[in-house]
Amino acid sequence: MSPRRTVALVTLGCARNEVDSEELAGRLEADGWELVDDAADADVAVVNTCGFVEAAKKDSVDALLEANDLKGHGRTQAVVAVGCMAERYGKELAEALPEADAILGFDDYLDITDRLQNILAGGKHVSHAPRDRRKLLPLSPVERQRAAEDGAVATPGHGPAAGAAGAAGVQEPAETPIADLPEGLAPVSGPRVLRRRLDDSPVASVKLASGCDRRCSFCAIPSFRGSFLSRRPSDVLNETRWLAEQGVREVMLVSENNTSYGKDLGDIRLLETLLPELAAVDGIERIRVSYLQPAEMRPGLIEVLTGTPKVVPYFDLSFQHSAPNVLRRMRRFGDTDRFLGLLEEIRAKAPEAGARSNFIVGFPGETEADLAELERFLTHARLDAIGVFGYSDEDGTEAATYQGKLDEDVVAERLAKISRLAEEMTAQRAEERVGSTVTVLVESIDEDEDGSVLGRADHQAPETDGITSLTGSLEGVKVGDLVEAKVVASEGVDLIAEQIGLAGSAAGVGA
């Protein structure tokens, strides 16, 4: 009997990419592949790339080159690129990076096993020519949903409806219940798409949707992720239940724009209905919603996000800027006073609500007065976390054609100035939390050195918003426990909190 083929998945970029990797892992394992953590132990290394900004693209290329260096020195025979950068550039990336044995787009995901086996057998894969994926599905959101269910276009995280499997090449039968799937595998979009967790963290992301219908002038994501496409609530609920069975305590809902969820299913307020149902899933103690558009926030959604038990009052609001002239050129809406009013409305209902955002400085046409307006907003917004990026042209975007580009040294100067202000204001916001009581989800315990216990409070999302270090009598505390603690100090955006008691426990999680 020949040994099982081994595969390692290397994931870069956002939480949406992490879910895509777990979907690919589920497909591969169901087809008999052995998943390994280290690319050096794999027959084929699959690098899930990010194609968002230049720094992310560079990281993706570096990861591919690093994996390529393993060939000839161990087990690794092939290196394959998937993900956003692979989808966005296709043949262009293949020509620029011959070290990669294949560049696979989203349309290859359903047949990932066949693709990898062919590559290991010495076959050549012809990379796709990049195309605007917004044009692959109907313009009408409702018609788009029907076309996606028919399997007309491959969309990561979305499976075709019953009866479409033959044409799409999906292996699992539509009627397969969760209990009959191989151990550790779960449906991502009904029983037709599988997911395999790649870590044992008590936190996991769940996709609400894919793609985006907004046309921000600086963003290329819709062109390679496609038009906005919601997943059905039953699929999201099934996946969340399965994650709870795997020991997950916190679920983070992700997409390119969660505030649009349900519009293609005929109900733009579907998120307000879904959140209480997710919070009722046994074993799930915390629901977090990311990627919210300020222009699409509505009173009912704010009410649910601030008033539903287990749904944390956390607002990841994509402001991008606050000067109205810059926002109009970005093809976005709002201004400083409207944004401050939105935050005031949120805090009137939940004073300790978490709020974060990202901003672009140096956008074409940005004046000193525009920059001062952004400074005014940041000074008064009391945001918990702030990401600041200097503008750079992105291929295929409207902004790349704009006049009024600023010199690189001016952009760098403004980036440094706003970054300093952001650091100062977020540290100040963290200091405001000293003396408050927080609920911390324990994510790691350093048993080899000082025994430090690290986790995140309600206002801290994974990887982006800082951490909370726990002190006090922590004997018996486990990864996955929810700990009530009093904040005693802050260090930048990070908190130090003393345990008061357990808010809940997760026996066996992380054991």
Short mmCIF file of C-alpha atoms in Angstrom, two decimals:
data_model
loop_
_atom_site.label_atom_id
_atom_site.label_comp_id
_atom_site.label_asym_id
_atom_site.label_seq_id
_atom_site.Cartn_x
_atom_site.Cartn_y
_atom_site.Cartn_z
CA MET A 1 0.00 0.00 0.00
CA SER A 2 1.47 3.35 -1.02
CA PRO A 3 1.97 5.94 1.75
CA ARG A 4 -0.54 8.75 2.04
CA ARG A 5 0.35 11.97 0.33
CA THR A 6 1.10 14.78 2.77
CA VAL A 7 0.18 18.44 2.42
CA ALA A 8 0.91 21.56 4.47
CA LEU A 9 -1.20 24.71 4.30
CA VAL A 10 0.59 28.02 4.92
CA THR A 11 -1.89 30.85 5.44
CA LEU A 12 -1.27 34.57 5.09
CA GLY A 13 -3.63 37.52 5.32
CA CYS A 14 -6.99 37.91 7.00
CA ALA A 15 -9.40 35.68 8.89
CA ARG A 16 -11.31 35.04 5.67
CA ASN A 17 -8.19 33.39 4.26
CA GLU A 18 -7.89 31.28 7.39
CA VAL A 19 -11.39 29.92 6.84
CA ASP A 20 -10.55 29.22 3.18
CA SER A 21 -7.49 27.23 4.29
CA GLU A 22 -9.60 25.15 6.66
CA GLU A 23 -12.05 24.49 3.85
CA LEU A 24 -9.21 23.31 1.60
CA ALA A 25 -7.88 21.20 4.48
CA GLY A 26 -11.29 19.56 4.87
CA ARG A 27 -11.50 18.71 1.19
CA LEU A 28 -7.98 17.30 1.12
CA GLU A 29 -8.36 15.17 4.23
CA ALA A 30 -11.69 13.82 3.00
CA ASP A 31 -9.84 12.76 -0.16
CA GLY A 32 -7.20 10.86 1.84
CA TRP A 33 -4.42 13.42 2.22
CA GLU A 34 -2.47 13.64 5.48
CA LEU A 35 -2.29 17.18 6.83
CA VAL A 36 1.03 18.22 8.40
CA ASP A 37 2.00 21.45 10.14
CA ASP A 38 5.49 21.88 8.71
CA ALA A 39 5.99 22.42 4.98
CA ALA A 40 9.28 20.52 5.25
CA ASP A 41 7.28 17.38 6.10
CA ALA A 42 4.87 17.76 3.18
CA ASP A 43 4.93 16.39 -0.35
CA VAL A 44 3.30 19.63 -1.41
CA ALA A 45 3.19 23.01 0.33
CA VAL A 46 0.05 25.03 -0.43
CA VAL A 47 0.54 28.74 0.29
CA ASN A 48 -2.73 30.65 0.73
CA THR A 49 -1.68 34.11 -0.39
CA CYS A 50 -2.95 37.61 0.35
CA GLY A 51 -3.36 40.13 -2.47
CA PHE A 52 -4.59 43.18 -0.55
CA VAL A 53 -1.69 45.66 -0.31
CA GLU A 54 1.96 45.68 -1.39
CA ALA A 55 3.31 44.56 1.99
CA ALA A 56 0.93 41.58 2.04
CA LYS A 57 1.90 40.63 -1.50
CA LYS A 58 5.57 40.73 -0.56
CA ASP A 59 4.92 38.49 2.45
CA SER A 60 3.11 36.04 0.15
CA VAL A 61 5.99 35.94 -2.34
CA ASP A 62 8.49 35.49 0.50
CA ALA A 63 6.46 32.56 1.85
CA LEU A 64 6.39 30.92 -1.58
CA LEU A 65 10.15 31.36 -2.01
CA GLU A 66 10.79 30.02 1.49
CA ALA A 67 8.73 26.92 0.74
CA ASN A 68 10.49 26.53 -2.61
CA ASP A 69 13.85 26.42 -0.80
CA LEU A 70 12.73 23.17 0.85
CA LYS A 71 12.59 21.33 -2.46
CA GLY A 72 15.53 19.02 -2.93
CA HIS A 73 16.41 19.04 0.78
CA GLY A 74 13.66 16.89 2.21
CA ARG A 75 10.23 15.59 1.41
CA THR A 76 8.79 18.66 -0.30
CA GLN A 77 8.30 18.11 -4.02
CA ALA A 78 6.02 20.97 -5.03
CA VAL A 79 4.95 24.46 -3.96
CA VAL A 80 1.51 25.73 -4.99
CA ALA A 81 -0.02 29.20 -4.61
CA VAL A 82 -3.73 29.65 -3.88
CA GLY A 83 -5.71 32.53 -2.39
CA CYS A 84 -6.30 36.14 -3.30
CA MET A 85 -2.94 36.94 -4.87
CA ALA A 86 -3.11 33.77 -6.99
CA GLU A 87 -6.66 34.61 -8.08
CA ARG A 88 -5.87 38.25 -8.71
CA TYR A 89 -2.80 37.76 -10.92
CA GLY A 90 -3.03 34.19 -12.31
CA LYS A 91 -0.76 33.81 -15.35
CA GLU A 92 1.03 37.05 -14.53
CA LEU A 93 2.11 35.69 -11.16
CA ALA A 94 3.09 32.35 -12.70
CA GLU A 95 5.39 34.13 -15.16
CA ALA A 96 6.89 36.38 -12.49
CA LEU A 97 7.36 33.55 -9.98
CA PRO A 98 8.52 30.39 -11.76
CA GLU A 99 9.57 28.95 -8.39
CA ALA A 100 5.89 28.13 -7.77
CA ASP A 101 4.89 24.86 -9.41
CA ALA A 102 1.32 26.08 -9.95
CA ILE A 103 -0.92 29.09 -9.41
CA LEU A 104 -4.46 27.95 -8.57
CA GLY A 105 -7.49 30.23 -8.60
CA PHE A 106 -10.77 29.91 -6.73
CA ASP A 107 -12.24 27.84 -9.56
CA ASP A 108 -9.67 25.14 -8.77
CA TYR A 109 -10.75 24.68 -5.14
CA LEU A 110 -13.49 22.14 -5.85
CA ASP A 111 -10.93 19.94 -7.65
CA ILE A 112 -7.97 20.66 -5.37
CA THR A 113 -7.01 16.98 -4.99
CA ASP A 114 -6.88 16.38 -8.73
CA ARG A 115 -4.83 19.53 -9.20
CA LEU A 116 -2.25 18.60 -6.57
CA GLN A 117 -1.97 14.98 -7.72
CA ASN A 118 -1.38 16.12 -11.29
CA ILE A 119 1.32 18.55 -10.15
CA LEU A 120 3.09 15.89 -8.07
CA ALA A 121 2.96 13.56 -11.08
CA GLY A 122 4.85 16.13 -13.11
CA GLY A 123 1.87 17.59 -14.94
CA LYS A 124 1.64 21.26 -15.80
CA HIS A 125 -1.27 23.42 -14.69
CA VAL A 126 -2.22 26.29 -16.98
CA SER A 127 -2.84 29.31 -14.78
CA HIS A 128 -5.99 31.32 -15.38
CA ALA A 129 -6.07 34.75 -16.98
CA PRO A 130 -7.20 37.28 -14.37
CA ARG A 131 -10.79 38.45 -14.74
CA ASP A 132 -13.20 40.68 -12.89
CA ARG A 133 -15.17 38.23 -10.76
CA ARG A 134 -17.91 40.80 -10.19
CA LYS A 135 -19.07 40.06 -13.73
CA LEU A 136 -19.45 36.31 -13.23
CA LEU A 137 -22.76 36.48 -11.36
CA PRO A 138 -25.97 38.44 -12.09
CA LEU A 139 -26.21 42.06 -11.01
CA SER A 140 -29.42 41.48 -9.06
CA PRO A 141 -28.49 40.16 -5.58
CA VAL A 142 -31.38 37.67 -5.46
CA GLU A 143 -30.62 36.28 -8.94
CA ARG A 144 -26.96 36.15 -7.93
CA GLN A 145 -27.81 33.92 -4.97
CA ARG A 146 -29.70 31.51 -7.22
CA ALA A 147 -26.83 31.33 -9.72
CA ALA A 148 -24.34 30.62 -6.94
CA GLU A 149 -26.51 27.80 -5.59
CA ASP A 150 -26.61 26.30 -9.07
CA GLY A 151 -22.81 25.99 -8.90
CA ALA A 152 -22.29 28.38 -11.82
CA VAL A 153 -19.31 30.06 -10.15
CA ALA A 154 -16.93 28.69 -7.53
CA THR A 155 -16.94 30.87 -4.41
CA PRO A 156 -14.82 29.90 -1.37
CA GLY A 157 -17.08 29.08 1.56
CA HIS A 158 -20.15 28.50 -0.60
CA GLY A 159 -21.31 25.10 -1.82
CA PRO A 160 -23.74 24.46 -4.68
CA ALA A 161 -27.30 23.50 -3.87
CA ALA A 162 -28.55 19.94 -3.95
CA GLY A 163 -28.50 18.54 -7.46
CA ALA A 164 -25.58 20.67 -8.65
CA ALA A 165 -22.82 18.46 -7.28
CA GLY A 166 -22.23 16.39 -10.38
CA ALA A 167 -21.43 19.34 -12.56
CA ALA A 168 -19.32 20.99 -9.90
CA GLY A 169 -17.35 17.87 -9.01
CA VAL A 170 -18.20 17.97 -5.31
CA GLN A 171 -17.94 14.59 -3.64
CA GLU A 172 -20.09 14.72 -0.52
CA PRO A 173 -23.78 13.85 -1.14
CA ALA A 174 -26.25 16.61 -0.27
CA GLU A 175 -28.10 14.51 2.28
CA THR A 176 -25.02 13.53 4.31
CA PRO A 177 -25.74 14.56 7.92
CA ILE A 178 -23.02 16.06 10.09
CA ALA A 179 -22.78 12.91 12.21
CA ASP A 180 -21.86 10.78 9.17
CA LEU A 181 -18.91 12.90 8.07
CA PRO A 182 -15.34 11.75 8.87
CA GLU A 183 -14.35 12.68 12.42
CA GLY A 184 -13.29 16.30 12.70
CA LEU A 185 -14.82 17.39 9.42
CA ALA A 186 -17.76 19.76 9.15
CA PRO A 187 -19.91 21.33 6.46
CA VAL A 188 -19.06 24.95 5.76
CA SER A 189 -21.93 25.69 3.40
CA GLY A 190 -24.38 22.87 3.91
CA PRO A 191 -22.95 19.34 3.70
CA ARG A 192 -21.24 20.00 0.36
CA VAL A 193 -18.17 21.90 1.60
CA LEU A 194 -15.94 20.52 4.33
CA ARG A 195 -13.82 22.24 6.96
CA ARG A 196 -10.96 20.92 9.06
CA ARG A 197 -9.66 23.01 11.93
CA LEU A 198 -5.94 23.67 11.65
CA ASP A 199 -5.41 24.61 15.30
CA ASP A 200 -7.04 24.06 18.68
CA SER A 201 -7.68 27.70 19.52
CA PRO A 202 -10.88 28.43 21.47
CA VAL A 203 -11.61 31.08 18.82
CA ALA A 204 -12.69 30.48 15.23
CA SER A 205 -13.92 32.62 12.36
CA VAL A 206 -17.09 31.87 10.44
CA LYS A 207 -17.85 33.39 7.06
CA LEU A 208 -21.12 35.24 6.72
CA ALA A 209 -20.55 36.13 3.09
CA SER A 210 -18.01 36.51 0.32
CA GLY A 211 -17.29 39.41 -2.00
CA CYS A 212 -18.35 43.03 -1.92
CA ASP A 213 -20.73 45.28 -3.86
CA ARG A 214 -19.17 48.55 -2.73
CA ARG A 215 -16.98 50.42 -5.18
CA CYS A 216 -14.42 52.16 -2.99
CA SER A 217 -11.98 53.80 -5.38
CA PHE A 218 -8.86 52.52 -3.57
CA CYS A 219 -9.89 48.87 -3.18
CA ALA A 220 -9.33 46.00 -5.61
CA ILE A 221 -10.87 43.26 -3.44
CA PRO A 222 -14.27 43.07 -5.22
CA SER A 223 -12.55 42.47 -8.57
CA PHE A 224 -10.97 39.22 -7.39
CA ARG A 225 -13.32 38.21 -4.56
CA GLY A 226 -16.43 38.91 -6.63
CA SER A 227 -19.85 40.37 -5.88
CA PHE A 228 -21.39 40.14 -2.43
CA LEU A 229 -22.87 36.72 -1.71
CA SER A 230 -24.46 35.80 1.62
CA ARG A 231 -24.38 32.33 3.10
CA ARG A 232 -27.69 30.97 4.30
CA PRO A 233 -28.38 31.32 8.05
CA SER A 234 -28.84 27.55 8.43
CA ASP A 235 -25.34 26.97 7.03
CA VAL A 236 -23.82 29.52 9.43
CA LEU A 237 -25.68 27.96 12.35
CA ASN A 238 -24.64 24.41 11.44
CA GLU A 239 -21.02 25.39 11.21
CA THR A 240 -21.16 27.26 14.52
CA ARG A 241 -22.71 24.23 16.25
CA TRP A 242 -19.93 22.03 14.89
CA LEU A 243 -17.26 24.49 16.04
CA ALA A 244 -18.78 24.44 19.53
CA GLU A 245 -18.46 20.65 19.52
CA GLN A 246 -14.77 21.12 18.70
CA GLY A 247 -14.29 23.25 21.83
CA VAL A 248 -14.62 26.69 20.27
CA ARG A 249 -15.85 29.30 22.73
CA GLU A 250 -15.77 32.44 20.60
CA VAL A 251 -16.97 32.79 17.02
CA MET A 252 -15.97 35.80 14.93
CA LEU A 253 -18.22 36.51 11.95
CA VAL A 254 -16.24 37.67 8.94
CA SER A 255 -16.83 38.85 5.39
CA GLU A 256 -15.89 41.85 3.30
CA ASN A 257 -18.98 43.68 4.60
CA ASN A 258 -21.12 42.15 7.34
CA THR A 259 -23.62 45.02 7.39
CA SER A 260 -24.85 43.91 3.92
CA TYR A 261 -25.57 40.37 5.10
CA GLY A 262 -28.91 39.05 3.87
CA LYS A 263 -29.64 41.61 1.16
CA ASP A 264 -29.35 38.92 -1.53
CA LEU A 265 -31.54 36.62 0.57
CA GLY A 266 -34.31 39.20 0.61
CA ASP A 267 -33.75 40.55 4.14
CA ILE A 268 -31.14 43.24 4.83
CA ARG A 269 -31.90 42.86 8.57
CA LEU A 270 -31.12 39.16 8.61
CA LEU A 271 -28.04 39.68 10.80
CA GLU A 272 -30.23 41.07 13.57
CA THR A 273 -32.21 37.82 13.50
CA LEU A 274 -29.22 35.51 13.16
CA LEU A 275 -27.11 36.87 16.04
CA PRO A 276 -29.46 35.77 18.87
CA GLU A 277 -29.71 32.31 17.28
CA LEU A 278 -25.92 31.99 17.16
CA ALA A 279 -25.65 33.18 20.76
CA ALA A 280 -28.05 30.38 21.78
CA VAL A 281 -25.72 27.64 20.47
CA ASP A 282 -24.59 25.45 23.38
CA GLY A 283 -20.91 25.93 24.18
CA ILE A 284 -20.51 29.26 22.41
CA GLU A 285 -19.92 32.01 24.94
CA ARG A 286 -18.92 34.93 22.76
CA ILE A 287 -20.03 36.14 19.31
CA ARG A 288 -18.04 38.90 17.62
CA VAL A 289 -18.97 40.69 14.40
CA SER A 290 -16.21 42.24 12.30
CA TYR A 291 -16.06 44.40 9.15
CA LEU A 292 -18.95 46.84 9.59
CA GLN A 293 -19.60 49.70 7.17
CA PRO A 294 -20.43 52.98 8.98
CA ALA A 295 -22.73 54.15 6.17
CA GLU A 296 -24.81 50.95 6.52
CA MET A 297 -25.16 50.90 10.30
CA ARG A 298 -28.80 50.97 11.40
CA PRO A 299 -30.48 51.39 14.81
CA GLY A 300 -31.74 47.81 14.92
CA LEU A 301 -28.28 46.36 14.34
CA ILE A 302 -26.75 48.61 17.00
CA GLU A 303 -29.49 47.46 19.38
CA VAL A 304 -28.72 43.78 18.80
CA LEU A 305 -24.94 44.26 18.99
CA THR A 306 -25.20 46.13 22.29
CA GLY A 307 -28.11 44.30 23.91
CA THR A 308 -27.84 40.59 23.10
CA PRO A 309 -26.26 38.33 25.75
CA LYS A 310 -23.06 36.67 24.47
CA VAL A 311 -22.86 39.06 21.51
CA VAL A 312 -20.02 41.39 22.49
CA PRO A 313 -20.53 45.12 21.89
CA TYR A 314 -17.64 45.31 19.47
CA PHE A 315 -17.64 47.65 16.46
CA ASP A 316 -15.05 47.14 13.75
CA LEU A 317 -16.04 50.19 11.71
CA SER A 318 -14.39 50.88 8.37
CA PHE A 319 -14.06 54.68 8.53
CA GLN A 320 -10.92 55.00 6.28
CA HIS A 321 -10.90 58.81 6.75
CA SER A 322 -13.17 61.52 8.18
CA ALA A 323 -12.62 64.49 5.86
CA PRO A 324 -15.68 64.64 3.55
CA ASN A 325 -13.67 65.69 0.50
CA VAL A 326 -11.37 62.68 0.83
CA LEU A 327 -14.27 60.32 1.53
CA ARG A 328 -16.08 61.45 -1.61
CA ARG A 329 -12.97 60.75 -3.70
CA MET A 330 -12.81 57.35 -2.01
CA ARG A 331 -16.46 56.84 -3.05
CA ARG A 332 -17.48 56.59 0.58
CA PHE A 333 -19.86 58.57 2.79
CA GLY A 334 -19.72 60.46 6.05
CA ASP A 335 -17.70 63.05 7.91
CA THR A 336 -16.14 63.65 11.32
CA ASP A 337 -19.30 64.76 13.09
CA ARG A 338 -21.46 61.94 11.69
CA PHE A 339 -18.87 59.36 12.69
CA LEU A 340 -18.55 60.82 16.18
CA GLY A 341 -22.35 60.79 16.41
CA LEU A 342 -22.41 57.09 15.50
CA LEU A 343 -19.89 56.29 18.22
CA GLU A 344 -21.88 58.38 20.70
CA GLU A 345 -25.04 56.45 19.81
CA ILE A 346 -23.24 53.14 20.37
CA ARG A 347 -21.76 54.20 23.73
CA ALA A 348 -25.08 55.51 24.94
CA LYS A 349 -26.27 51.90 24.81
CA ALA A 350 -22.99 50.22 25.81
CA PRO A 351 -20.50 52.60 27.50
CA GLU A 352 -17.69 50.02 27.46
CA ALA A 353 -18.20 49.02 23.82
CA GLY A 354 -15.06 48.32 21.84
CA ALA A 355 -14.44 50.29 18.65
CA ARG A 356 -11.65 50.04 16.11
CA SER A 357 -10.97 51.21 12.57
CA ASN A 358 -8.42 51.57 9.78
CA PHE A 359 -7.43 54.77 8.01
CA ILE A 360 -5.63 55.71 4.80
CA VAL A 361 -3.49 58.86 4.77
CA GLY A 362 -1.93 60.53 1.77
CA PHE A 363 -4.87 59.76 -0.53
CA PRO A 364 -4.71 61.64 -3.85
CA GLY A 365 -5.89 65.20 -3.30
CA GLU A 366 -5.67 65.04 0.51
CA THR A 367 -4.89 68.53 1.84
CA GLU A 368 -3.41 69.70 5.12
CA ALA A 369 -6.93 70.72 6.14
CA ASP A 370 -8.18 67.19 5.38
CA LEU A 371 -5.42 65.75 7.53
CA ALA A 372 -6.33 68.13 10.35
CA GLU A 373 -9.94 66.94 10.10
CA LEU A 374 -8.78 63.34 10.49
CA GLU A 375 -6.72 64.38 13.51
CA ARG A 376 -9.83 66.00 15.01
CA PHE A 377 -11.76 62.78 14.61
CA LEU A 378 -9.06 60.56 16.07
CA THR A 379 -8.62 62.90 19.03
CA HIS A 380 -12.30 62.64 19.98
CA ALA A 381 -13.27 59.14 18.82
CA ARG A 382 -11.74 57.16 21.73
CA LEU A 383 -11.02 54.16 19.53
CA ASP A 384 -9.50 51.06 21.13
CA ALA A 385 -7.41 50.08 18.10
CA ILE A 386 -6.37 52.01 15.01
CA GLY A 387 -4.63 50.81 11.86
CA VAL A 388 -3.01 53.46 9.69
CA PHE A 389 -1.81 52.91 6.13
CA GLY A 390 -0.08 55.19 3.69
CA TYR A 391 -1.80 55.38 0.32
CA SER A 392 -0.27 53.53 -2.62
CA ASP A 393 -1.75 52.77 -6.04
CA GLU A 394 -3.43 49.38 -6.38
CA ASP A 395 -3.65 47.76 -9.80
CA GLY A 396 -7.01 48.19 -11.48
CA THR A 397 -8.48 50.67 -8.99
CA GLU A 398 -10.08 53.98 -9.86
CA ALA A 399 -7.83 55.88 -7.45
CA ALA A 400 -4.76 54.73 -9.38
CA THR A 401 -5.94 56.97 -12.23
CA TYR A 402 -6.51 60.05 -10.05
CA GLN A 403 -4.63 63.30 -10.40
CA GLY A 404 -3.23 65.00 -7.32
CA LYS A 405 -0.97 62.19 -6.17
CA LEU A 406 1.19 63.19 -3.21
CA ASP A 407 4.94 62.68 -3.17
CA GLU A 408 6.05 59.52 -1.39
CA ASP A 409 7.93 61.50 1.24
CA VAL A 410 4.77 63.53 2.01
CA VAL A 411 2.74 60.33 2.38
CA ALA A 412 5.43 58.85 4.65
CA GLU A 413 5.49 62.01 6.78
CA ARG A 414 1.71 62.00 7.19
CA LEU A 415 1.71 58.28 7.92
CA ALA A 416 4.25 58.77 10.70
CA LYS A 417 2.32 61.73 12.15
CA ILE A 418 -1.07 59.98 12.24
CA SER A 419 0.51 56.74 13.46
CA ARG A 420 1.99 58.59 16.44
CA LEU A 421 -1.38 60.15 17.20
CA ALA A 422 -3.09 56.76 16.86
CA GLU A 423 -0.64 55.17 19.29
CA GLU A 424 -1.18 57.98 21.77
CA MET A 425 -4.96 57.88 21.58
CA THR A 426 -5.32 54.10 21.80
CA ALA A 427 -2.97 54.01 24.80
CA GLN A 428 -5.11 56.71 26.39
CA ARG A 429 -8.26 54.69 25.71
CA ALA A 430 -6.72 51.60 27.28
CA GLU A 431 -5.77 53.65 30.34
CA GLU A 432 -9.42 54.73 30.64
CA ARG A 433 -10.31 51.08 31.18
CA VAL A 434 -8.16 50.79 34.32
CA GLY A 435 -10.50 50.07 37.22
CA SER A 436 -13.18 48.47 35.04
CA THR A 437 -14.22 44.82 35.10
CA VAL A 438 -13.64 42.76 31.97
CA THR A 439 -14.38 39.23 30.84
CA VAL A 440 -11.27 37.61 29.41
CA LEU A 441 -11.19 34.53 27.20
CA VAL A 442 -7.98 32.65 28.05
CA GLU A 443 -6.05 31.80 24.88
CA SER A 444 -2.59 30.79 26.06
CA ILE A 445 -0.79 29.73 29.22
CA ASP A 446 3.00 29.75 29.26
CA GLU A 447 3.74 26.72 31.43
CA ASP A 448 7.46 26.57 30.57
CA GLU A 449 8.58 29.99 31.80
CA ASP A 450 6.71 32.45 34.03
CA GLY A 451 3.30 30.84 33.75
CA SER A 452 1.81 33.95 32.15
CA VAL A 453 -1.87 33.70 31.23
CA LEU A 454 -2.93 35.70 28.18
CA GLY A 455 -6.33 36.33 26.69
CA ARG A 456 -8.64 38.95 25.27
CA ALA A 457 -11.38 41.10 26.73
CA ASP A 458 -14.65 41.75 24.92
CA HIS A 459 -13.26 44.81 23.14
CA GLN A 460 -10.18 42.97 21.82
CA ALA A 461 -10.45 40.99 18.59
CA PRO A 462 -7.88 38.30 17.73
CA GLU A 463 -4.48 39.56 16.52
CA THR A 464 -5.53 43.17 15.91
CA ASP A 465 -6.61 44.84 19.15
CA GLY A 466 -4.11 43.92 21.85
CA ILE A 467 -4.19 41.38 24.66
CA THR A 468 -4.98 41.14 28.36
CA SER A 469 -2.47 39.62 30.78
CA LEU A 470 -4.08 38.00 33.81
CA THR A 471 -2.67 38.08 37.33
CA GLY A 472 -3.89 36.78 40.68
CA SER A 473 -4.84 33.29 41.79
CA LEU A 474 -4.95 31.49 38.46
CA GLU A 475 -4.47 27.90 39.59
CA GLY A 476 -6.67 25.59 37.57
CA VAL A 477 -7.39 28.16 34.85
CA LYS A 478 -7.37 26.54 31.40
CA VAL A 479 -7.25 27.70 27.82
CA GLY A 480 -10.85 28.37 26.83
CA ASP A 481 -11.95 29.57 30.26
CA LEU A 482 -13.75 32.88 30.62
CA VAL A 483 -12.30 34.84 33.52
CA GLU A 484 -13.80 37.87 35.23
CA ALA A 485 -11.01 40.32 36.06
CA LYS A 486 -10.41 43.90 37.20
CA VAL A 487 -8.12 45.99 35.01
CA VAL A 488 -5.21 47.23 37.14
CA ALA A 489 -2.87 48.68 34.51
CA SER A 490 -2.33 49.20 30.79
CA GLU A 491 0.67 49.03 28.46
CA GLY A 492 -0.13 50.66 25.14
CA VAL A 493 -3.30 48.92 23.93
CA ASP A 494 -2.68 45.91 26.18
CA LEU A 495 -4.28 45.48 29.60
CA ILE A 496 -3.17 43.88 32.84
CA ALA A 497 -6.08 42.52 34.87
CA GLU A 498 -6.41 40.69 38.20
CA GLN A 499 -8.72 37.71 38.32
CA ILE A 500 -11.94 38.06 40.27
CA GLY A 501 -13.48 34.72 39.33
CA LEU A 502 -14.48 32.40 36.52
CA ALA A 503 -17.26 33.49 34.20
CA GLY A 504 -17.36 30.03 32.61
CA SER A 505 -15.14 27.05 31.89
CA ALA A 506 -14.30 24.88 28.94
CA ALA A 507 -13.31 21.50 30.24
CA GLY A 508 -10.86 19.83 27.95
CA VAL A 509 -10.31 22.79 25.61
CA GLY A 510 -6.64 23.13 24.82
CA ALA A 511 -5.79 20.11 26.95
#
